[in-house]
Amino acid sequence: MDDLPVEKIAISGPTLASLMQRFSSSTGPIDGLLFGHVSFLTPSTLSDDSTTTSSSSSSETLIATVTSFLSSSSTSLSFYSPSGRVNPSHLAPSSSSSLLGWFSARRKSPLRPSMREFSVSESLSSLPNLSFPILNSSSSLSPCIFLLLTTPIPDQAIHTHEYRAYQFRASTESFDPKSVDIVNIGPAFRGHYGAFSPNSNFPSLACELRSSAMVEDKKEEEESSSRVKQAAEDQRHLDQCAEGFEIGRLSLMIGSEATNYTTGLEDLYEKMLAKIENLAREVELSSAKVFEQENHNRKLRQKAARYAGSE
């Protein structure tokens, strides 16, 4: 496993936009894994100058290409502990792409790695079973790429994202800032897509079947069901008061033919008044019973007080 320096990090515009959208829609900080491949890029040294030698020296540039990512905002799904130690059992290898490193996205914080992010990068790059081969080369590289995303500390009128890429160097135990090359669609960027892979399968990660989103959906369903039941109960009470006078029948009392249904409306009012009178009598009787019970309780308290005084 070599500690080769990466010249720059390439990522497609849609991949970066998807990562930013995932960060914007989350309720808090998120982190996750970066997948892709690393390859050598040999720059062209051809020249029309006849004075130059035909065997011009050329240097190969090591480029890390990010093709996909997997994010998580839950601590139960995280691949590292609170102290920053990586759990290898949560990092199952993917057959279509290599694990290049990881990313961290947090709001209103400085654009520099924290101590925990340093520990995670150090632990991730030290796992020998996660090293992957460099394309068209006999060398290998460990997951050393770290992408940091933040938002400005002061609130701004324009929604802004800031990001910076690093390579963790195990030899010096430090982060090296790297330039980010965003590969967009167009003739000028057509050559960049030769190094991109169309596969972006999700790797196998240990996760819980029940997430917070599922719990929230279940709560919303229960609340909606209770509201429907309450509405049905209220409608039942209204129907009892209406005594068969549905909305369709009451609508006939509006317009030129309303006089034909005046008698029916008067009957409805009489029945409602009768119910109100019955309810008033029931309230009066219950009030009398309550008053009688209060008098009885007062007599019992007086009797108990006299008995206690005689002792």
CSV table of N, CA and C in Angstrom, one decimal, residues 35-36 67-70 93-98 197-204:
chain,number,residue,atom,x,y,z
A,35,PHE,N,-17.1,6.9,-3.3
A,35,PHE,CA,-16.7,5.8,-4.2
A,35,PHE,C,-16.2,6.3,-5.6
A,36,GLY,N,-15.4,5.5,-6.2
A,36,GLY,CA,-14.9,5.9,-7.5
A,36,GLY,C,-13.6,5.1,-7.8
A,67,THR,N,-17.3,8.9,-8.3
A,67,THR,CA,-18.5,8.6,-9.1
A,67,THR,C,-19.8,8.5,-8.3
A,68,SER,N,-19.7,8.2,-7.0
A,68,SER,CA,-20.9,8.0,-6.3
A,68,SER,C,-20.6,8.2,-4.8
A,69,PHE,N,-21.7,8.3,-4.0
A,69,PHE,CA,-21.5,8.5,-2.5
A,69,PHE,C,-22.6,7.8,-1.8
A,70,LEU,N,-22.4,7.5,-0.6
A,70,LEU,CA,-23.5,7.0,0.3
A,70,LEU,C,-23.5,7.8,1.6
A,93,PRO,N,-16.9,-4.3,0.9
A,93,PRO,CA,-16.3,-3.9,-0.4
A,93,PRO,C,-17.3,-3.9,-1.5
A,94,SER,N,-17.2,-3.0,-2.5
A,94,SER,CA,-18.1,-3.0,-3.7
A,94,SER,C,-17.3,-3.5,-4.9
A,95,SER,N,-18.0,-4.3,-5.7
A,95,SER,CA,-17.3,-4.8,-6.9
A,95,SER,C,-17.2,-3.8,-8.0
A,96,SER,N,-18.1,-2.8,-8.1
A,96,SER,CA,-18.1,-1.9,-9.2
A,96,SER,C,-17.2,-0.7,-9.0
A,97,SER,N,-16.9,-0.3,-7.8
A,97,SER,CA,-16.1,0.9,-7.5
A,97,SER,C,-15.3,0.7,-6.2
A,98,SER,N,-14.3,1.5,-6.1
A,98,SER,CA,-13.5,1.4,-4.9
A,98,SER,C,-13.8,2.5,-3.9
A,197,SER,N,-17.0,5.8,-14.6
A,197,SER,CA,-17.7,4.5,-14.7
A,197,SER,C,-19.2,4.8,-14.6
A,198,PRO,N,-20.0,4.1,-15.4
A,198,PRO,CA,-21.5,4.4,-15.3
A,198,PRO,C,-22.1,3.7,-14.1
A,199,ASN,N,-21.4,2.8,-13.5
A,199,ASN,CA,-21.9,2.1,-12.3
A,199,ASN,C,-21.8,2.9,-11.1
A,200,SER,N,-22.9,2.9,-10.3
A,200,SER,CA,-22.8,3.6,-9.0
A,200,SER,C,-23.7,2.8,-8.0
A,201,ASN,N,-23.4,1.5,-7.9
A,201,ASN,CA,-24.2,0.7,-7.0
A,201,ASN,C,-23.9,1.0,-5.5
A,202,PHE,N,-24.9,0.8,-4.7
A,202,PHE,CA,-24.8,1.1,-3.3
A,202,PHE,C,-24.1,-0.1,-2.7
A,203,PRO,N,-23.1,0.2,-1.8
A,203,PRO,CA,-22.4,-0.9,-1.2
A,203,PRO,C,-23.2,-1.4,0.0
A,204,SER,N,-22.9,-2.6,0.5
A,204,SER,CA,-23.6,-3.2,1.6
A,204,SER,C,-23.2,-2.6,2.9
